[in-house]
Short mmCIF file of C-alpha atoms in Angstrom, two decimals:
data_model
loop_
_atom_site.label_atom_id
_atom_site.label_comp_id
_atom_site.label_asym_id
_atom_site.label_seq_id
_atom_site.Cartn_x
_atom_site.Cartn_y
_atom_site.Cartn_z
CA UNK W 1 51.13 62.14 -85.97
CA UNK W 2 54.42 60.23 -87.23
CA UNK W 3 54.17 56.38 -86.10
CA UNK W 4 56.20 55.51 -83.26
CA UNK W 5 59.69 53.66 -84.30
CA UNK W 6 59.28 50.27 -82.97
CA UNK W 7 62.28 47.60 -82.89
CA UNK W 8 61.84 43.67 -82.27
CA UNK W 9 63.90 41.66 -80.59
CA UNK W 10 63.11 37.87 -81.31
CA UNK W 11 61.85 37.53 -84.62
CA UNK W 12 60.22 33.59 -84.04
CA UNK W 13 58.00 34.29 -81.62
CA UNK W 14 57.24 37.99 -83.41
CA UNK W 15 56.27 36.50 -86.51
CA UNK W 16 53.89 33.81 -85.13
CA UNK W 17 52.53 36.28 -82.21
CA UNK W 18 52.57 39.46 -83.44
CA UNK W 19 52.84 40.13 -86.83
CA UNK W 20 49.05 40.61 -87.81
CA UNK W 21 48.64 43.15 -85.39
CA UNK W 22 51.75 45.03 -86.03
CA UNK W 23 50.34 45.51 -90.03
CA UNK W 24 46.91 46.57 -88.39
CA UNK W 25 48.34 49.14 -85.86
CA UNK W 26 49.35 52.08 -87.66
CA UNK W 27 50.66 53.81 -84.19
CA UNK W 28 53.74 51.60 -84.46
CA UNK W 29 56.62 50.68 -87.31
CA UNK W 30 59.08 48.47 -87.14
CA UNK W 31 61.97 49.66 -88.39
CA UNK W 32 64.84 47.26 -86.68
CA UNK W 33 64.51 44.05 -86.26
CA UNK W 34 67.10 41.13 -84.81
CA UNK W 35 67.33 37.52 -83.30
CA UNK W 36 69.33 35.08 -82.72
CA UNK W 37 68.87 33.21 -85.99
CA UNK W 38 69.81 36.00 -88.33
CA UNK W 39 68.41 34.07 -91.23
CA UNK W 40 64.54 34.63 -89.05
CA UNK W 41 65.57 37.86 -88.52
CA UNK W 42 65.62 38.69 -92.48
CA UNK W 43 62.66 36.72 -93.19
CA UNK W 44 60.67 38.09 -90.89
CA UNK W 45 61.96 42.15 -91.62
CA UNK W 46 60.76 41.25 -95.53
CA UNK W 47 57.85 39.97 -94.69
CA UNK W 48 56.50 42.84 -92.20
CA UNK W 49 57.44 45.26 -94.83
CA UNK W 50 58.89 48.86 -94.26
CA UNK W 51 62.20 47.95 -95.24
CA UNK W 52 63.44 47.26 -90.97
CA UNK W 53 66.97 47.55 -90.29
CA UNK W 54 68.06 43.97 -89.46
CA UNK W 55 70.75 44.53 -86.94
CA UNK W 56 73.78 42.01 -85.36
CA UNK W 57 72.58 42.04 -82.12
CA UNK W 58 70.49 43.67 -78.93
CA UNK W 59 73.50 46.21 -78.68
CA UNK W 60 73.52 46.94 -82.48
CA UNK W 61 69.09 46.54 -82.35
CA UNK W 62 69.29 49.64 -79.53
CA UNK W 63 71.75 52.07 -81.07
CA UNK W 64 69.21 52.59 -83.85
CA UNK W 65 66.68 55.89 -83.50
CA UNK W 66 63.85 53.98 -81.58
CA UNK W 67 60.86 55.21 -79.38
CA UNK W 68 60.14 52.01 -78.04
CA UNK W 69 60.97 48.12 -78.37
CA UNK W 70 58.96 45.30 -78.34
CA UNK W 71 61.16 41.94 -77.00
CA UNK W 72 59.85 38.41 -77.99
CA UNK W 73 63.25 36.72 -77.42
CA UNK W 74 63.89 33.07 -76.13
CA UNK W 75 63.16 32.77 -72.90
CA UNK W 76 66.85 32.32 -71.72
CA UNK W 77 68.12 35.65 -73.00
CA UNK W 78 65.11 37.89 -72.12
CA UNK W 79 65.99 39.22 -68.99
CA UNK W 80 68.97 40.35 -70.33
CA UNK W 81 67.37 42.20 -73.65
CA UNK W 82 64.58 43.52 -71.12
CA UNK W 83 67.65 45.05 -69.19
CA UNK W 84 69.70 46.65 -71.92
CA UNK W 85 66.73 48.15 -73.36
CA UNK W 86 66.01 49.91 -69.78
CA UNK W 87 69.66 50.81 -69.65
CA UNK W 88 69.71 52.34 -73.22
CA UNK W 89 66.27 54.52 -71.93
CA UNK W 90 63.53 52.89 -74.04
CA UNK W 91 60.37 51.79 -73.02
CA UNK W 92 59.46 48.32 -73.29
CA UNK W 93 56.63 46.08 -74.26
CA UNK W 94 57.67 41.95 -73.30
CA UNK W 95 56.40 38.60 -73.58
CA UNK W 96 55.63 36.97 -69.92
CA UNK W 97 57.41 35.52 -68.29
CA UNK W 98 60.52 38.30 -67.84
CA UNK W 99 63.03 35.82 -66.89
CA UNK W 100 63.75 32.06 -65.87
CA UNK W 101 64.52 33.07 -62.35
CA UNK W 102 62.12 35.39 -59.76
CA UNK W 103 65.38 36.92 -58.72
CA UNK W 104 66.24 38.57 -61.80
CA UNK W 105 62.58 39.67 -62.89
CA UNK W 106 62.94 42.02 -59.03
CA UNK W 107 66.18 42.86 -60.32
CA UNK W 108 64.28 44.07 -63.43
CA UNK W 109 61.77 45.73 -61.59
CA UNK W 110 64.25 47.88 -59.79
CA UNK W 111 65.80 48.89 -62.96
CA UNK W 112 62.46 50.10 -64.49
CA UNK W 113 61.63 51.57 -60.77
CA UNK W 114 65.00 54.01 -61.13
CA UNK W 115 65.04 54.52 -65.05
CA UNK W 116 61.35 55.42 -64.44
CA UNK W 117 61.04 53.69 -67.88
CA UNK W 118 57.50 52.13 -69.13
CA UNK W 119 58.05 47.76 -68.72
CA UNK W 120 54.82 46.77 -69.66
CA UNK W 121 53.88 42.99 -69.85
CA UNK W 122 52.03 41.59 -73.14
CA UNK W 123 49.50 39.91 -71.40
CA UNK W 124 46.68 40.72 -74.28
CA UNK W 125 43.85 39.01 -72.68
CA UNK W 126 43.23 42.04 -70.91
CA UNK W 127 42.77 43.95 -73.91
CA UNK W 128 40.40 41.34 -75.35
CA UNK W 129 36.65 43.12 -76.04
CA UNK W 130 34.87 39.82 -74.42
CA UNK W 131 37.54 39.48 -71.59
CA UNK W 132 36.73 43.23 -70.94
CA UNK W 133 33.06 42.51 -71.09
CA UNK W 134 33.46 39.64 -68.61
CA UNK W 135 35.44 41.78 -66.26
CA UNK W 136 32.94 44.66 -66.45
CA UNK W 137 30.05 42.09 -65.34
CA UNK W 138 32.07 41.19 -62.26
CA UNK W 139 32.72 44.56 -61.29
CA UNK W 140 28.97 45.24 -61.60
CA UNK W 141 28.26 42.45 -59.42
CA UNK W 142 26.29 41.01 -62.29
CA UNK W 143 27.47 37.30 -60.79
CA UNK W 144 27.72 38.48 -57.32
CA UNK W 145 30.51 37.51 -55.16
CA UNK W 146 33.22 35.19 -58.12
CA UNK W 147 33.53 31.95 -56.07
CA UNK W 148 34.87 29.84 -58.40
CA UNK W 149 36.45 30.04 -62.38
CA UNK W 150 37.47 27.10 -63.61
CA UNK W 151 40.35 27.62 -66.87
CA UNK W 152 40.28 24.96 -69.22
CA UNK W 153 43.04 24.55 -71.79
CA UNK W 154 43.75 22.25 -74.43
CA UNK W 155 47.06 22.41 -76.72
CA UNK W 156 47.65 20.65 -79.64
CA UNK W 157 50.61 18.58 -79.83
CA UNK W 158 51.77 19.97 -82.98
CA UNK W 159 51.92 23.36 -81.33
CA UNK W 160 54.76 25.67 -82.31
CA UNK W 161 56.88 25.72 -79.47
CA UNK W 162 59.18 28.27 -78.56
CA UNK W 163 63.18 27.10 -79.38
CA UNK W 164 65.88 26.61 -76.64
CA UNK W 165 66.43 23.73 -73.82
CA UNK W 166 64.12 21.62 -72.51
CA UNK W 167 64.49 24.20 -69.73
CA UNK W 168 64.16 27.56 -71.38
CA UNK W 169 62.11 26.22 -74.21
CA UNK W 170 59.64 23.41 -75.59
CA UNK W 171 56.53 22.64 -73.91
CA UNK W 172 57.90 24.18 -70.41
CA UNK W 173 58.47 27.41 -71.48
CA UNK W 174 55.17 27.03 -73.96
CA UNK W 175 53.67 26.29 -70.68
CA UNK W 176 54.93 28.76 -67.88
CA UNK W 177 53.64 31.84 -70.91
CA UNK W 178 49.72 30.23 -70.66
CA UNK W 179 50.08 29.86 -67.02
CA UNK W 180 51.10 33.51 -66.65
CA UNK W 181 48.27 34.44 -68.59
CA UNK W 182 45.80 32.42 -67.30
CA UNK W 183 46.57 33.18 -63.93
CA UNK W 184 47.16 37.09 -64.68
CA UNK W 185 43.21 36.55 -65.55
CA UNK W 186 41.97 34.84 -62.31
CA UNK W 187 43.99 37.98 -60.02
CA UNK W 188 41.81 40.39 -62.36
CA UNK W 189 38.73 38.91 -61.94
CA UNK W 190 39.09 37.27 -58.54
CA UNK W 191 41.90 39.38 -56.78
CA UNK W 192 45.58 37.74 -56.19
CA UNK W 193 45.70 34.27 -54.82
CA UNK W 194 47.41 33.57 -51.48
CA UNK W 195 47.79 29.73 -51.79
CA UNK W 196 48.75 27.56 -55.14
CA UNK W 197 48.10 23.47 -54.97
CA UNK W 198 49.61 21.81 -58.08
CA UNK W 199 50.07 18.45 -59.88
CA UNK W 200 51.94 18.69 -63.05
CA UNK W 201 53.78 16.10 -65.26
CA UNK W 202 57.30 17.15 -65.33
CA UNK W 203 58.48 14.90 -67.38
CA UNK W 204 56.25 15.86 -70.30
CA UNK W 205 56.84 19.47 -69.09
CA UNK W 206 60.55 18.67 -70.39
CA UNK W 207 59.65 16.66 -73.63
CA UNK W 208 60.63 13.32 -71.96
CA UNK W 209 59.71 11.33 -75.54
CA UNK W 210 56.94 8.37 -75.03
CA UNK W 211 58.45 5.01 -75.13
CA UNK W 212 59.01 2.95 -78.09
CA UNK W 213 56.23 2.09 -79.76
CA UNK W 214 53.65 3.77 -77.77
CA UNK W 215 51.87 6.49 -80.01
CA UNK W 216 51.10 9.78 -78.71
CA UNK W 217 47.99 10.56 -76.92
CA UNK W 218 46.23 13.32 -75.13
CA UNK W 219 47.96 14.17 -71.73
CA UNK W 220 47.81 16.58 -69.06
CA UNK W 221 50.62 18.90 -68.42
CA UNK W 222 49.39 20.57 -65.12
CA UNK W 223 46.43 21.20 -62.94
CA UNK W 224 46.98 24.09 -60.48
CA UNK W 225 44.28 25.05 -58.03
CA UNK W 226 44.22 28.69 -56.47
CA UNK W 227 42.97 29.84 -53.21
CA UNK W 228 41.68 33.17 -53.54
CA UNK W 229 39.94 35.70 -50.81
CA UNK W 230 36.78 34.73 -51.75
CA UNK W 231 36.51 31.52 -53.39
CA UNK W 232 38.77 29.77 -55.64
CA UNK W 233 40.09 28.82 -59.64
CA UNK W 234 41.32 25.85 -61.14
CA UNK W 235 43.76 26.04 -64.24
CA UNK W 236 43.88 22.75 -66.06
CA UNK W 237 46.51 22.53 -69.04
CA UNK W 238 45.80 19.59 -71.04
CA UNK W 239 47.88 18.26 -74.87
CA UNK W 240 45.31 16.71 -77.29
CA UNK W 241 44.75 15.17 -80.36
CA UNK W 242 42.55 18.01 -81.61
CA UNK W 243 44.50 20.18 -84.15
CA UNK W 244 42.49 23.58 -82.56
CA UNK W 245 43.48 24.70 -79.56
CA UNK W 246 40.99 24.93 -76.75
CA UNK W 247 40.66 28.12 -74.34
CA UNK W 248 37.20 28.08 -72.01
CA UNK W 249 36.43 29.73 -68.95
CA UNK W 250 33.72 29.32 -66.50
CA UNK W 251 33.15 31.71 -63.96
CA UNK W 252 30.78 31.35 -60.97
CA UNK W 253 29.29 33.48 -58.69
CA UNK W 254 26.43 33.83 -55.88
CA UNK W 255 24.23 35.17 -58.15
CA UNK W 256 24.93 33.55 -61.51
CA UNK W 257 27.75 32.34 -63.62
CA UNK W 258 29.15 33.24 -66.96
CA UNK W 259 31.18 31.32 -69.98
CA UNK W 260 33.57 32.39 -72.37
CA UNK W 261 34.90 30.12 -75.04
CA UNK W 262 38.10 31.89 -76.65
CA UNK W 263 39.19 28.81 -78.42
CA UNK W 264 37.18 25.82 -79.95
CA UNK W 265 39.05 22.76 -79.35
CA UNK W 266 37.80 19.35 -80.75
CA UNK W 267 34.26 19.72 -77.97
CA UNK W 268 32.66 22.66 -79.57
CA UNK W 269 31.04 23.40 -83.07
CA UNK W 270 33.53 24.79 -85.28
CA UNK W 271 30.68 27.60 -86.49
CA UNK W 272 30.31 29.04 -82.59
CA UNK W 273 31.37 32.71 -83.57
CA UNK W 274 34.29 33.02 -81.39
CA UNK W 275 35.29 34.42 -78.59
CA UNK W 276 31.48 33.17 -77.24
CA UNK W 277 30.58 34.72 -74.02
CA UNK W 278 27.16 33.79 -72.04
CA UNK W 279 25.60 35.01 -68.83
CA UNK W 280 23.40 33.16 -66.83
CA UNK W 281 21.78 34.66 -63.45
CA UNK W 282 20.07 32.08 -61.32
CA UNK W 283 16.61 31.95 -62.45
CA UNK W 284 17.29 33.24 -65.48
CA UNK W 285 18.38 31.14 -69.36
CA UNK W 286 21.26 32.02 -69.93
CA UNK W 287 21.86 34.36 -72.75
CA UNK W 288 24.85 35.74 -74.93
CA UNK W 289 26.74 38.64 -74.78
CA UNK W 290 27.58 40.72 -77.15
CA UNK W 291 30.58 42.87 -77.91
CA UNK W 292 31.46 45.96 -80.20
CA UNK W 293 33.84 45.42 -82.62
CA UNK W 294 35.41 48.42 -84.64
CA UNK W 295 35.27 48.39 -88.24
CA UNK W 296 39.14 47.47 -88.93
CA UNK W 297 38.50 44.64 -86.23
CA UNK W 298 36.14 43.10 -87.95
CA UNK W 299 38.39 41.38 -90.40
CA UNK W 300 41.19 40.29 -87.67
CA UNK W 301 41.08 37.39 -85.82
CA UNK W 302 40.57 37.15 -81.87
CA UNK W 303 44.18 36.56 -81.36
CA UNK W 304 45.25 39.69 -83.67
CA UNK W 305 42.13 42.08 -82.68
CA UNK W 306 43.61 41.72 -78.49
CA UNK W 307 47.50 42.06 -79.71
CA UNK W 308 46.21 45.37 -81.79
CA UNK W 309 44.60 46.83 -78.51
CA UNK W 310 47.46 45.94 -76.73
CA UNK W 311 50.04 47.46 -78.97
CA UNK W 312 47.18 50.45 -79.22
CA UNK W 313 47.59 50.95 -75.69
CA UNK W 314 51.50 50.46 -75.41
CA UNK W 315 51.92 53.21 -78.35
CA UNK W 316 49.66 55.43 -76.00
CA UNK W 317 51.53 54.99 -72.73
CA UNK W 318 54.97 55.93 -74.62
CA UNK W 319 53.37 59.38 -75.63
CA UNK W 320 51.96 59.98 -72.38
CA UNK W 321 48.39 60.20 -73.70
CA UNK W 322 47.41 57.33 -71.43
CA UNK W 323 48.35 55.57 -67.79
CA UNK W 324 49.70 51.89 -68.03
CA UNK W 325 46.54 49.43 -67.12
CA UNK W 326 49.17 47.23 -66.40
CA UNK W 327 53.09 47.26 -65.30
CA UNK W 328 55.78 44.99 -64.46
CA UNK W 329 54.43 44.00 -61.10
CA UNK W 330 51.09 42.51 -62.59
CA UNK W 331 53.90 40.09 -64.82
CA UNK W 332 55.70 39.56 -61.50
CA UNK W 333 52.24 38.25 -59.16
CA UNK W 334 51.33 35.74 -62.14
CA UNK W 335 55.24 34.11 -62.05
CA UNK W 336 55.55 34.01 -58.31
CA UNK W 337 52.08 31.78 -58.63
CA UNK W 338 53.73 29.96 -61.52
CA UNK W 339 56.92 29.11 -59.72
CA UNK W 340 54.94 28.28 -56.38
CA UNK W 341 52.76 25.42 -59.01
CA UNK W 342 56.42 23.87 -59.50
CA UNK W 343 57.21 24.04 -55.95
CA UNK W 344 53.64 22.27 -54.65
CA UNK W 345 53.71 19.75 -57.63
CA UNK W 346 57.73 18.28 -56.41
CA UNK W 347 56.54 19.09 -52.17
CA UNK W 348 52.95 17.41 -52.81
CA UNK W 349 51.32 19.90 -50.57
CA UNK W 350 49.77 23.79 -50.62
CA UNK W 351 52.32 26.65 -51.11
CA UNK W 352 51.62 30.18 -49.65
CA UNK W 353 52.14 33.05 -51.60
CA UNK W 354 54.11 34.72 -52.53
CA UNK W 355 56.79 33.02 -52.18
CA UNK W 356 59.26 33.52 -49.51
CA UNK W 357 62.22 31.89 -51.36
CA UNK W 358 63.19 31.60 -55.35
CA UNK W 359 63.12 28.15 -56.00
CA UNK W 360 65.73 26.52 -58.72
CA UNK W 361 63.19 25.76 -61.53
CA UNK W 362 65.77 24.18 -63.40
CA UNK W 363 66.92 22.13 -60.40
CA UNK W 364 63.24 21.15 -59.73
CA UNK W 365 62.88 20.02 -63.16
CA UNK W 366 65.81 18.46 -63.52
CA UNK W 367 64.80 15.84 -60.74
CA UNK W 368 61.57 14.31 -62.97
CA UNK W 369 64.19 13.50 -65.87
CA UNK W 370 62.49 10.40 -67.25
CA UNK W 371 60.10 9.98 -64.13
CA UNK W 372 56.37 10.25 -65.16
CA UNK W 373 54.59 11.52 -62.30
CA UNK W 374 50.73 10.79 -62.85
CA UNK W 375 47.67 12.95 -61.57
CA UNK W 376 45.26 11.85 -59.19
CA UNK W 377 42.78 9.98 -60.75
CA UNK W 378 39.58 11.86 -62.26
CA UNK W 379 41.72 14.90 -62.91
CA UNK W 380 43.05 14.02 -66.16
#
């Protein structure tokens, strides 16, 4: 079977995302490519090899013979690629969050509703072997009832972040993407939320720099606590010295709990074979758990091995051979919670979901310029 023809739009956050996976997943080829920096855009269409078209623009990217497209852009101009690519009948695979504003992500869910067009969210933790595992031993009931998971990241501050304002990009729109995916995770294990508490520092959030003099140190972006129907989760987003990024959840139930390390951070021994996940049942030492890998797998990393199944599944879902796991209104649950976190942190008190109005993110921001808001103490 011929590989589907896959075009890219948003070459930056391609390259450093999904470009490992994309070699390894010989379903798809690339074989258009564009962004705004046209200089990334040729880079990039060397590098991934296949000799991609690099085209002018979204307009020029879509009039080439495609099957499907894969959009990484900025997140200022994505709701507007994600929309000409449902207008020019292609199905889509894009990065979370659709759009700046909760208004024009239902506006893009109507126009996948009445294209009938696949608009799949890349939310690859789902497609993860040990986040599968994990969500197979809560569906057994292996922890009983999942009262509470705590998410722990840490970021480096020399993370790549993604380019635009302090608005659309930096460590706000770094931030919103790992909230959406970290809170896509807690609705799959725990079923969706109905309440979001929040206290986040806005002014980091915008890249408000330190003052003079003062060297950087770790800080904490945002802690967001979620009330779920039975029980709760806590998301805490911290930037640290360490130069590996930490990823760590902790899940607890009646019966037991269970940990998975994803990323190592500057706590953990740098041999732990990663991602680590551990069961415990009360009574019981707690043990490992293991996972199958495939033989290609094997020599990807965690980060590629999830994108590949992803991608996998995507190429699947254009052919018909399989049903969408997930669709444009899992993307759209995990932003409402995401907006209601900036909502709660400026009103200092518990927001309902979802939402009943679209708050101005921008607006909301845009009132911590250069005020340092700190957490309550013993949450940092």
């Amino acid at each position: 079977m011929e590989p589907l023809r896959i075009g890219v739009i948003g070459c930056e956050i391609a390259r450093m995302r999904y470009h490992a996976a994309l070699v390894a997943t010989p379903q798809l080829r690339v074989t258009a490519v564009t962004d705004p920096d046209p200089r990334l855009a040729r880079i990039w269409a060397r590098q991934i090899g296949g000799r991609p078209t690099v085209c002018a623009d979204t307009l020029d990217l879509l009039d080439q013979p495609l099957d499907a497209v894969l959009i990484t852009t900025p997140l200022a101009l994505r709701a507007q690629a994600i929309a000409d690519a449902l207008r020019a009948d292609l199905p889509v695979l894009a990065e979370v969050p659709f759009a700046l504003h909760l208004a024009d992500m239902d506006d893009l869910l109507v126009l996948a509703s009445r294209s009938d067009r696949l608009l799949m969210p890349a939310l690859p933790r789902r497609f993860d072997p040990s986040f599968r595992k994990l969500h197979q031993l809560v569906q057994e009931n292996a922890l009983g009832t999942p009262e509470q998971l705590r998410c722990t990241w840490g970021l480096p501050q020399e993370t790549d972040l993604p380019s635009g304002d302090s608005i659309s990009g930096g460590w706000n729109a770094h931030w919103q993407f790992l909230a959406c995916q970290s809170l896509d995770l807690c609705f799959w294990w725990q079923g969706e939320g109905f309440a979001v508490s929040a206290d986040m520092e806005m002014a980091q959030l915008i890249g408000t720099p330190h003052p003079r003099g003062k060297k950087a140190q770790a800080d904490a972006l945002a802690i967001l606590l979620v009330t779920h129907p039975h029980g709760r989760s806590i998301h805490q987003f911290m930037r640290t010295l360490s130069v590996r990024p930490e990823e760590r959840y902790f899940l607890t139930g009646s019966h037991g709990n269970a940990e998975l390390i994803a990323g190592v951070g500057a706590s953990t021994a740098t041999n732990l074979p990663l991602p680590y996940l551990t069961l415990q049942r009360v009574g019981e030492h707690a043990s490992r758990v293991s996972v199958d890998l495939t033989p290609e797998e094997r020599a990807l990393s965690p980060s590629a091995i999830r994108i590949r199944r992803l991608l996998q599944h995507f190429a699947a879902c254009v052919r018909r051979q399989e049903e969408p796991e997930i669709g444009p209104h899992t993307a759209r649950v995990a932003l409402d919670a995401v907006h209601a976190a900036y909502v709660s942190a400026c009103e200092q008190n518990k927001v309902s979901l979802p939402l009943r109005r679209f708050p101005d993110i921008a607006a909301l921001l845009c009132r911590f310029q250069g005020v340092r808001k700190a957490l309550p103490k013993g949450m940092g």
